[in-house]
Amino acid sequence: MPPKTEKERPLKFVEVTSSDDEGGARTVATQKVCLVTTPPSPLQISGPDVPQSSGTIEPSGLPSDETLESRSFWKAGNYAAGPTSKPVLQGSLEHARVHPKFLHSNATSHKWAFGAIAELMDNAVDEIHHGATFLKVDKIDVMKDNSPALLFQDDGGGMDPELIRKCMSLGYSSKKSNTTIGQYGNGFKTSTMRLGADVIVFSRSIRASNATQSVGLLSYTFLRRTGLDDVIVPMIDFDISGHWAEPIIYSSQDDWSSNLKTILEWSPFASKEELLLQFDDIGPHGTKIVIYNLWLNDEGIYELAFDDDDEDIRLRDEALRGATKLHKKIAELQSHISYHILYSLRAYASMLYLRKFKNFQIILRGKPVQQFNIADELRYPKVVTYKPQVTTGLKECAVETTIGFIKEAPSLGVSGFNVYHKNRLIRPFWKVTGDGSSKGNGVVGVLEADFIEPAHDKQDFERSSLSVRLENRLKQMVADYWRNHCHLIGYQALVSSARDKQKGHPVQPPVVHAASMEKHSPSYQHNSSCNLQAEVDDQVVHIPGDGKQDLSDKQPGVEVPNGLMSEDDLGSMSVDQICEENIKLFGRCEEYRKEEAELKQTIDKLEKDLGEMRKKCAQISSLLEAKQKLKVK
């Protein structure tokens, strides 16, 4: 059962401002940080030239009917905002402000909870170049109300007081490397707020022989219940260079104590001692993130299921969808990893990164995740090189795509491309072929497309000319591979191949479309400018296990010639597919007409030549007879 809603509690806090410099040349000092460049207010990061001030801001009261009964993420933004406090001017400029509702609306970029989890995994993977060797993802219990919480912990470089404030800020990112995954400076906020209403961060760092540890609280619950109209983040810092943790005081002890009191009141930890115990297993450097007050689904149950598998975290709605009795074919399909990644975090994490880690591992609920690349088990694999035409001035790149049949083909029709960006999976099993067509069944590819940019949620690519060209190229890859390899898994073309033509077998077009050929001829002219990549011999029918084509069971008593389609096959095709077939057949008939005309011309020429030869033969015969008569005389 979800935790009961707590009663509203009054909040008292003291405004403390600070400064922040991207250059890192000076020390950042805050106990509370505001995520926006607002007038001096609690928790503000401001520039070096902005005057500092302090004071108390009284939170506006919640409306009498404001409650938190709904814990569904998609309804969490539906609450009445309190009256806006009067802005404070800094010199002659006012600063933009961010309302707490923005935290929720910003997090809606993640439609999928696993996409939010992947963002936090990316942050840990980016710490590999700072010495990180592991990432722990686990479920812990909150002692205050016995509710579940999500834990993410790594042993990377950690964050000093300056970096943790930049992490809590909106849009700041120092990740400019070609190897790091994160780049927008927004992933931490969107991902944590998508998974739960509140998050607390513990980080320990060593910078220039100065060891520090920091605690920061980003709490949507705190902001809502206190009626604040600015995003406020209480923070406290400690200097641990000595034998004990010494509080870092930036303005006054009262301000530091006020931040600590706020953190203890709204976090899962009720005392300072309990709070500091969270650093015991971090080591000399690293970061621990605890997301609590996890969101519920529409039925009032936690979105994430922890009890179905002790070694996994599952999406409850997707897991329940596969729990009912299903048709055998659907059950087989759902047993494939392409379906498992929709609801199993262990399955998704196993495919999330293309290259296997050497000195790093993801530990999910106490058990390491085994990385999996489906390209390693493809049948009849082939490597295709694609050189995209990138922007002028950029270095030419070559993308190698491994393409082949899944080991379950042809019984399972799973297909698509796993497209990565900077080692991170962006589009799993991207199906580029049309639905309803058997062409491409079982064909899977793997590639890394660093030349196009992913969307902010890293679950798709930005729509651009490069992505469109990539999609078209992948379609061509499927068509080429299918044409040359489909017979290896029990498919064959509708018409005879060029090899059969050389052996003298006649080529017969499927007669079921001939009657409608003229009817659709205008559409052929209309679509003549379309890029029809597939040839006629791309269309296939499935061959039974004995290798012989048998369609007579579809039309009892009717013997269907080899290479032809039955009426049942035709009935199962869509209108667009039938039109496409007719277009192709019309083109073939035009070729046959041309060949027939050429043959007629050849025959006429040969008959004319034959007539001339007969005349010459008659003349020669007459001359021979005349000579023989002369000799006789």
XYZ file of C-alpha atoms in Angstrom:
633
model
C 0.000 0.000 0.000
C 1.259 3.520 -0.710
C 2.218 5.623 2.260
C -0.520 7.723 3.739
C -0.493 11.420 3.064
C 1.124 13.348 5.860
C -0.558 16.348 7.360
C 0.676 19.716 6.266
C 3.420 21.086 8.491
C 4.550 24.690 8.774
C 8.030 25.522 7.497
C 10.431 28.135 8.756
C 13.632 28.858 6.929
C 16.154 31.626 6.450
C 17.136 33.027 3.090
C 20.748 32.378 2.175
C 22.218 33.365 -1.177
C 25.436 32.353 -2.818
C 27.499 32.760 -5.940
C 28.632 30.363 -8.615
C 31.247 30.637 -11.311
C 31.505 28.203 -14.191
C 35.230 28.758 -14.254
C 35.558 27.163 -10.852
C 38.133 29.763 -9.733
C 36.399 30.478 -6.449
C 34.487 28.625 -3.803
C 30.728 28.339 -4.026
C 28.900 29.090 -0.808
C 25.292 28.134 -0.243
C 23.186 26.327 2.213
C 20.112 26.643 0.008
C 20.133 26.929 -3.735
C 17.402 28.253 -6.015
C 17.351 26.568 -9.404
C 16.787 29.853 -11.231
C 18.481 33.214 -11.422
C 15.883 34.938 -9.298
C 16.186 37.948 -7.018
C 17.994 37.132 -3.748
C 16.013 34.309 -2.238
C 16.707 31.056 -0.439
C 18.795 28.563 -2.391
C 19.845 30.930 -5.179
C 22.873 30.527 -7.424
C 23.839 33.999 -8.578
C 26.738 35.555 -10.396
C 29.772 37.204 -8.816
C 28.576 40.744 -9.543
C 25.111 40.310 -8.060
C 24.697 41.914 -4.613
C 24.131 39.404 -1.828
C 21.385 39.750 0.701
C 19.632 37.624 3.241
C 16.285 37.625 4.894
C 13.258 35.530 5.628
C 10.616 34.707 3.043
C 7.328 33.516 4.442
C 5.838 30.747 2.316
C 2.374 31.410 1.034
C -0.249 29.164 2.540
C -1.866 26.330 0.614
C -5.522 26.641 -0.362
C -7.800 24.960 2.117
C -8.762 22.297 -0.415
C -5.169 21.477 -1.446
C -4.355 17.822 -0.813
C -1.898 15.258 -2.099
C -4.335 12.395 -2.395
C -3.299 11.739 -5.987
C 0.220 10.352 -6.273
C -0.010 9.543 -9.978
C 2.786 11.236 -11.901
C 0.569 12.376 -14.754
C -1.761 14.132 -12.282
C 0.897 15.550 -9.986
C 0.926 18.917 -11.729
C -2.771 19.494 -11.076
C -2.702 21.594 -7.966
C -3.646 25.167 -7.222
C -0.655 27.482 -6.965
C -0.501 29.873 -4.042
C -0.219 33.641 -4.448
C 3.061 34.773 -5.929
C 5.351 36.515 -3.483
C 6.477 40.015 -4.395
C 9.734 39.873 -6.354
C 12.832 41.521 -4.965
C 14.861 43.680 -7.333
C 18.602 43.309 -7.750
C 19.887 46.628 -8.953
C 17.860 47.510 -12.043
C 17.203 43.948 -13.234
C 14.573 41.378 -12.420
C 15.433 37.715 -12.779
C 13.323 34.997 -14.348
C 11.709 32.651 -11.868
C 10.801 28.969 -12.014
C 7.643 27.755 -10.336
C 7.741 24.283 -8.706
C 5.219 23.088 -11.290
C 8.021 23.354 -13.824
C 9.787 20.437 -12.126
C 6.785 18.288 -12.988
C 6.199 19.596 -16.505
C 9.926 19.299 -17.226
C 9.855 15.648 -16.166
C 7.009 14.796 -18.549
C 9.647 14.573 -21.295
C 10.092 11.016 -19.990
C 7.048 9.057 -21.144
C 8.725 5.843 -20.008
C 9.997 5.270 -16.460
C 12.914 3.141 -17.678
C 14.050 6.063 -19.814
C 14.378 8.106 -16.617
C 16.341 5.324 -14.915
C 18.647 5.134 -17.936
C 19.474 8.843 -17.495
C 20.770 8.184 -13.981
C 22.717 5.165 -15.232
C 24.306 7.384 -17.886
C 25.560 9.773 -15.196
C 27.308 6.879 -13.446
C 28.762 5.523 -16.706
C 30.131 8.998 -17.477
C 32.036 8.732 -14.192
C 34.102 5.818 -15.504
C 36.773 8.280 -16.651
C 36.854 9.506 -13.019
C 37.557 6.004 -11.749
C 34.046 4.621 -11.219
C 33.948 0.820 -11.087
C 30.318 0.110 -10.250
C 26.773 1.411 -10.189
C 24.330 -0.036 -7.683
C 20.613 0.179 -8.404
C 18.415 -1.158 -5.650
C 15.224 -0.802 -3.666
C 15.441 0.370 -0.059
C 12.757 0.906 2.566
C 12.039 4.324 4.033
C 11.935 3.945 7.822
C 9.539 6.857 8.350
C 6.588 5.237 6.571
C 7.928 1.843 5.375
C 7.518 2.860 1.741
C 9.918 1.783 -1.051
C 12.595 4.064 -2.464
C 15.052 3.799 -5.344
C 18.783 3.841 -4.662
C 21.499 4.747 -7.190
C 25.083 4.651 -5.949
C 28.456 4.845 -7.699
C 32.094 5.235 -6.693
C 32.937 7.925 -9.237
C 34.671 11.218 -8.553
C 31.709 12.600 -6.617
C 30.666 16.246 -6.396
C 32.134 19.034 -4.307
C 29.881 21.879 -3.048
C 30.248 23.708 -6.352
C 29.435 20.732 -8.588
C 26.445 19.547 -6.587
C 24.874 23.003 -6.959
C 25.457 22.898 -10.691
C 23.902 19.421 -10.749
C 20.798 20.815 -9.034
C 20.633 23.780 -11.430
C 18.710 23.741 -14.681
C 20.548 23.450 -17.980
C 24.113 23.504 -16.657
C 26.402 20.803 -18.004
C 30.187 20.563 -18.001
C 30.128 17.394 -20.133
C 31.615 18.431 -23.456
C 33.550 15.258 -24.245
C 32.805 13.152 -27.299
C 32.637 10.108 -25.044
C 30.246 11.326 -22.344
C 26.572 10.567 -22.804
C 25.052 13.479 -20.881
C 25.134 16.880 -22.535
C 22.034 18.953 -21.807
C 22.359 19.515 -18.036
C 18.750 18.527 -17.471
C 18.775 14.755 -17.074
C 19.112 14.576 -13.289
C 16.087 16.818 -12.688
C 13.830 15.225 -15.300
C 14.707 11.648 -14.381
C 14.419 11.916 -10.607
C 11.189 13.901 -10.737
C 9.759 11.365 -13.211
C 10.397 8.464 -10.851
C 9.356 10.043 -7.570
C 8.228 13.284 -5.977
C 11.421 13.727 -3.939
C 15.139 12.993 -4.144
C 18.033 13.432 -1.733
C 21.658 13.378 -2.897
C 24.754 12.455 -0.898
C 28.132 13.098 -2.511
C 31.709 12.899 -1.307
C 34.631 14.351 -3.249
C 38.345 15.101 -3.035
C 39.546 18.192 -4.908
C 43.107 19.458 -4.481
C 43.559 17.643 -1.156
C 40.319 19.183 0.102
C 37.818 16.459 1.050
C 34.163 17.452 1.323
C 30.775 15.837 1.550
C 27.459 17.445 0.652
C 23.752 16.765 1.008
C 21.102 18.281 -1.265
C 17.328 17.865 -1.225
C 15.080 18.396 -4.257
C 11.564 17.852 -2.962
C 8.415 18.455 -4.966
C 6.418 17.492 -1.876
C 8.174 20.158 0.188
C 7.562 22.831 -2.445
C 3.894 21.947 -2.872
C 2.972 21.648 0.779
C 4.669 24.873 1.746
C 3.094 26.768 -1.150
C 6.400 28.132 -2.433
C 6.447 29.745 -5.869
C 10.213 29.281 -6.392
C 12.207 26.069 -6.653
C 14.114 25.838 -3.361
C 16.838 23.248 -2.692
C 18.156 22.987 0.899
C 21.830 22.001 1.049
C 24.500 21.442 3.686
C 28.214 20.825 3.266
C 30.942 19.335 5.444
C 34.723 19.550 5.395
C 36.060 16.040 6.075
C 39.759 16.773 5.541
C 40.325 16.256 9.271
C 39.262 13.490 11.612
C 35.592 14.471 11.710
C 32.948 16.158 9.591
C 33.119 19.900 10.160
C 30.127 21.929 8.905
C 31.024 24.476 6.232
C 29.395 27.753 7.295
C 28.873 30.317 4.545
C 26.844 32.985 6.337
C 25.757 31.924 9.815
C 25.279 28.864 11.967
C 21.553 29.578 12.113
C 21.293 29.390 8.324
C 23.164 26.087 8.235
C 20.959 24.695 11.003
C 17.836 25.890 9.182
C 18.860 23.972 6.068
C 19.599 20.862 8.112
C 16.209 21.127 9.839
C 14.418 21.381 6.488
C 16.287 18.357 5.110
C 15.486 16.267 8.174
C 11.825 17.281 8.098
C 11.238 16.434 4.443
C 13.700 13.604 3.828
C 13.540 9.922 4.862
C 16.121 10.581 7.607
C 14.936 11.900 10.961
C 18.230 12.868 12.621
C 21.625 14.309 11.764
C 23.298 11.077 12.833
C 21.079 9.025 10.565
C 21.793 11.458 7.733
C 25.572 11.188 8.171
C 25.395 7.392 8.298
C 24.516 7.476 4.601
C 28.140 8.389 3.825
C 29.584 5.316 5.536
C 29.358 3.042 2.470
C 30.272 5.711 -0.112
C 34.012 5.543 0.526
C 36.464 8.404 -0.110
C 34.524 9.581 -3.180
C 31.240 8.774 -4.875
C 27.566 9.678 -5.030
C 24.395 8.204 -3.598
C 20.924 9.182 -4.832
C 17.739 8.181 -3.003
C 14.430 8.772 -4.800
C 11.400 8.404 -2.534
C 7.659 9.047 -2.599
C 7.646 7.027 -5.816
C 4.812 7.668 -8.227
C 1.734 5.478 -8.454
C -0.204 4.303 -11.504
C -3.870 5.071 -12.142
C -4.919 2.180 -9.895
C -3.070 3.669 -6.929
C -0.239 1.079 -7.029
C 3.443 1.851 -7.411
C 4.516 2.095 -11.052
C 7.637 0.065 -10.300
C 7.181 -3.508 -9.075
C 9.826 -4.827 -6.673
C 8.177 -8.065 -5.503
C 7.724 -9.913 -8.818
C 11.446 -10.696 -9.017
C 13.933 -10.204 -6.177
C 16.704 -9.593 -8.700
C 14.831 -7.204 -10.966
C 12.748 -4.036 -11.059
C 9.736 -4.209 -13.343
C 7.201 -1.857 -14.828
C 4.026 -3.112 -13.232
C 1.536 -2.318 -16.021
C 3.641 -3.983 -18.743
C 4.416 -6.998 -16.544
C 0.725 -7.555 -15.762
C -0.134 -7.309 -19.437
C 1.956 -10.393 -20.151
C 0.673 -12.398 -17.166
C -2.647 -13.505 -18.706
C -3.127 -16.625 -20.817
C -2.050 -15.837 -24.331
C -2.004 -17.505 -27.696
C 1.075 -19.677 -28.099
C 2.493 -17.468 -30.856
C 2.100 -14.315 -28.754
C 3.600 -16.073 -25.735
C 6.660 -17.005 -27.794
C 6.990 -13.421 -28.979
C 6.810 -12.112 -25.417
C 9.580 -14.502 -24.401
C 12.027 -12.619 -26.633
C 14.256 -9.889 -25.221
C 12.680 -7.341 -27.575
C 9.568 -7.607 -25.398
C 11.368 -8.137 -22.069
C 13.042 -4.736 -22.292
C 9.595 -3.099 -22.123
C 9.036 -4.151 -18.521
C 12.247 -5.713 -17.130
C 14.964 -3.303 -16.013
C 17.523 -6.116 -15.984
C 16.768 -6.939 -19.637
C 16.812 -3.268 -20.631
C 20.052 -2.565 -18.747
C 21.707 -5.583 -20.391
C 21.261 -3.962 -23.834
C 21.607 -0.317 -22.790
C 25.301 -0.021 -23.707
C 26.805 -1.353 -26.921
C 30.371 -2.082 -25.840
C 31.019 -4.281 -22.863
C 32.621 -2.631 -19.850
C 36.093 -3.746 -18.780
C 36.383 -2.480 -15.209
C 32.833 -1.399 -14.529
C 29.614 -3.229 -13.767
C 25.967 -2.417 -13.113
C 24.690 -4.207 -10.016
C 20.907 -4.477 -9.988
C 19.425 -5.542 -6.658
C 22.640 -7.235 -5.603
C 23.330 -9.142 -8.840
C 25.553 -7.876 -11.700
C 23.839 -7.242 -15.029
C 25.242 -9.371 -17.863
C 25.662 -7.183 -20.929
C 24.080 -8.517 -24.091
C 24.586 -7.605 -27.730
C 22.133 -9.355 -30.044
C 24.631 -9.007 -32.899
C 26.711 -11.727 -31.227
C 24.067 -14.386 -31.895
C 22.736 -13.409 -35.327
C 22.536 -16.070 -38.025
C 24.158 -15.364 -41.406
C 25.528 -12.000 -40.181
C 26.765 -9.418 -42.631
C 28.506 -6.084 -42.023
C 27.305 -3.185 -44.172
C 29.204 0.117 -44.200
C 27.253 3.337 -44.551
C 28.947 6.688 -45.105
C 26.433 9.431 -44.315
C 26.726 12.809 -45.961
C 27.200 14.914 -42.864
C 27.395 18.685 -42.637
C 30.037 20.328 -44.768
C 33.308 20.715 -42.918
C 32.832 17.756 -40.604
C 35.063 14.743 -40.826
C 33.673 11.970 -42.971
C 32.394 9.100 -40.867
C 31.657 5.481 -41.652
C 28.933 3.578 -39.829
C 29.202 -0.194 -39.721
C 25.916 -2.053 -39.363
C 25.825 -5.714 -38.429
C 22.702 -7.278 -39.931
C 21.399 -10.850 -39.838
C 18.591 -13.186 -38.763
C 17.733 -13.739 -35.116
C 18.329 -17.281 -33.943
C 14.553 -17.835 -33.574
C 13.784 -16.960 -37.204
C 11.558 -17.744 -39.002
C 9.245 -18.838 -36.150
C 9.407 -15.358 -34.558
C 8.823 -12.258 -36.644
C 10.964 -9.964 -34.464
C 12.815 -7.426 -36.573
C 14.343 -3.973 -36.429
C 17.556 -2.087 -35.745
C 19.129 -1.390 -32.362
C 20.538 2.092 -32.901
C 23.078 3.439 -30.406
C 24.537 6.896 -29.879
C 27.881 7.213 -28.088
C 27.552 3.635 -26.845
C 24.017 4.278 -25.452
C 20.912 2.538 -26.852
C 18.504 5.128 -28.271
C 16.084 3.135 -30.441
C 15.677 -0.574 -29.650
C 14.343 -2.797 -32.440
C 13.462 0.126 -34.695
C 11.215 -1.425 -37.339
C 11.804 0.388 -40.610
C 9.762 -1.972 -42.821
C 6.018 -1.636 -43.215
C 3.610 -3.533 -41.005
C 1.769 -6.459 -42.548
C 4.617 -7.456 -44.848
C 6.571 -10.649 -44.383
C 9.614 -9.079 -45.989
C 12.252 -8.508 -43.339
C 10.808 -10.902 -40.746
C 13.567 -11.943 -38.371
C 16.086 -9.437 -39.748
C 17.815 -7.488 -36.966
C 20.642 -4.971 -37.186
C 22.948 -3.184 -34.733
C 24.714 0.116 -35.399
C 26.101 3.190 -33.647
C 24.933 6.475 -35.175
C 26.988 9.244 -33.561
C 26.398 11.600 -36.482
C 22.783 12.363 -35.498
C 21.594 13.895 -32.232
C 19.246 12.094 -29.831
C 16.139 13.733 -28.400
C 16.232 15.067 -24.836
C 14.739 11.878 -23.371
C 17.253 9.755 -25.356
C 14.482 7.457 -26.559
C 14.491 8.698 -30.153
C 16.506 10.837 -32.531
C 15.821 14.422 -33.519
C 13.986 14.491 -36.821
C 16.476 15.838 -39.338
C 17.601 15.227 -42.887
C 20.369 12.980 -41.546
C 17.920 10.805 -39.603
C 15.590 10.572 -42.608
C 18.449 9.475 -44.852
C 19.523 6.942 -42.245
C 16.020 5.476 -42.126
C 15.921 5.176 -45.911
C 19.330 3.523 -45.935
C 18.235 1.004 -43.292
C 15.172 0.155 -45.385
C 17.462 -0.523 -48.320
C 19.699 -2.704 -46.154
C 16.728 -4.855 -45.136
C 15.567 -5.188 -48.746
C 19.031 -6.145 -50.006
C 19.701 -8.581 -47.196
C 16.272 -10.197 -47.507
C 16.593 -10.623 -51.263
C 19.913 -12.421 -50.922
C 19.360 -14.416 -47.735
C 15.647 -15.117 -47.184
C 15.935 -18.575 -48.754
C 18.359 -19.578 -45.992
C 15.579 -19.630 -43.387
C 12.763 -21.107 -45.489
C 11.440 -18.272 -47.665
C 11.607 -17.991 -51.428
C 10.779 -15.352 -53.997
C 7.404 -15.277 -55.743
C 9.082 -15.421 -59.152
C 11.995 -17.428 -60.445
C 15.441 -16.043 -59.902
C 17.958 -15.191 -62.598
C 19.572 -18.579 -61.983
C 16.287 -20.299 -62.933
C 16.041 -18.189 -66.082
C 19.441 -19.412 -67.187
C 18.278 -23.006 -66.708
C 15.418 -22.414 -69.099
C 12.508 -22.281 -66.630
C 9.787 -19.938 -67.871
C 8.987 -16.893 -65.780
C 5.267 -16.594 -65.033
C 3.863 -13.500 -63.393
C 1.270 -13.983 -60.633
C -1.946 -14.150 -62.618
C -4.197 -13.088 -59.727
C -3.313 -9.434 -60.360
C -3.463 -9.442 -64.144
C -7.159 -8.546 -64.337
C -6.664 -5.381 -62.330
C -3.463 -4.356 -64.059
C -4.981 -1.832 -66.434
C -7.254 -0.540 -63.684
C -4.283 0.534 -61.599
C -2.081 1.730 -64.434
C -2.801 5.446 -63.689
C -1.524 4.950 -60.148
C 1.695 3.613 -61.558
C 2.171 6.825 -63.488
C 1.232 8.833 -60.394
C 3.723 7.013 -58.175
C 6.481 6.802 -60.743
C 8.487 9.391 -58.802
C 8.397 7.327 -55.595
C 11.542 5.579 -54.465
C 10.445 1.940 -54.844
C 13.506 0.085 -53.688
C 12.121 -3.447 -53.649
C 12.085 -5.524 -56.801
C 9.440 -8.080 -57.745
C 11.532 -10.961 -56.463
C 11.565 -9.332 -52.985
C 7.990 -10.562 -52.424
C 7.990 -13.922 -50.700
C 5.847 -16.803 -49.583
C 6.742 -19.101 -46.739
C 7.909 -22.609 -47.581
C 6.868 -25.487 -45.324
C 9.479 -27.624 -43.611
C 9.887 -30.002 -46.526
C 11.125 -27.152 -48.697
C 8.261 -27.501 -51.201
C 5.720 -24.813 -51.725
C 2.227 -25.981 -50.797
C -0.730 -23.654 -50.960
C -3.362 -26.226 -51.854
C -4.640 -26.300 -48.259
C -5.849 -22.746 -48.758
C -7.931 -23.698 -51.810
C -9.022 -27.332 -51.588
C -9.180 -29.003 -54.948
C -7.247 -26.246 -56.667
C -3.686 -26.847 -57.677
C -1.689 -23.647 -57.417
C 1.307 -23.427 -59.749
C 4.675 -22.791 -58.199
C 5.376 -19.067 -57.764
C 1.697 -17.985 -57.737
C -0.380 -16.540 -54.904
C -3.733 -17.927 -53.824
C -6.844 -15.842 -53.234
C -6.384 -16.268 -49.491
C -2.919 -14.763 -49.793
C -4.405 -11.898 -51.743
C -7.153 -11.412 -49.164
C -4.591 -11.092 -46.381
C -2.828 -8.227 -48.145
C -3.699 -4.588 -47.647
C -4.920 -2.338 -50.440
C -1.584 -0.535 -50.552
C 0.273 -3.811 -50.896
C -2.028 -4.968 -53.713
C -1.540 -1.631 -55.474
C 2.203 -1.929 -55.090
C 2.065 -5.465 -56.498
C 0.024 -4.257 -59.455
C 2.470 -1.435 -60.079
C 5.339 -3.889 -60.157
C 3.432 -6.306 -62.376
C 2.447 -3.506 -64.724
C 6.106 -2.618 -65.027
C 6.971 -6.232 -65.757
C 4.250 -6.470 -68.408
C 5.614 -3.359 -70.058
C 8.984 -5.057 -70.183
C 7.374 -8.170 -71.680
C 5.617 -6.051 -74.319
C 8.890 -4.430 -75.262
C 10.572 -7.827 -75.429
C 7.697 -9.149 -77.550
C 7.965 -6.204 -79.944
C 11.685 -6.705 -80.217
C 11.180 -10.424 -80.868
C 8.642 -9.672 -83.578
C 11.095 -7.298 -85.231
C 13.756 -9.981 -85.034
C 11.412 -12.569 -86.538
C 10.454 -10.225 -89.362
C 14.086 -9.536 -90.085
C 14.941 -13.233 -89.998
C 12.019 -14.066 -92.328
C 13.170 -11.365 -94.722
C 16.714 -12.681 -94.592
C 15.398 -16.195 -95.094
C 13.474 -15.121 -98.188
C 16.544 -13.490 -99.635
C 18.600 -16.595 -98.936
C 16.007 -18.773 -100.651
C 16.191 -16.538 -103.733
C 19.947 -16.809 -103.774
C 19.703 -20.580 -103.348
C 17.274 -20.785 -106.297
C 19.587 -18.715 -108.469
C 22.577 -20.873 -107.541
C 20.558 -24.026 -108.254
C 19.600 -22.692 -111.700
C 23.225 -21.914 -112.518
C 24.355 -25.380 -111.462
C 21.719 -27.039 -113.612
C 22.706 -24.932 -116.622
C 26.393 -25.890 -116.204
C 25.552 -29.564 -115.878
C 23.546 -29.455 -119.151
C 26.457 -27.825 -120.979
C 28.827 -30.542 -119.774
C 26.484 -33.271 -120.993
C 26.340 -31.837 -124.486
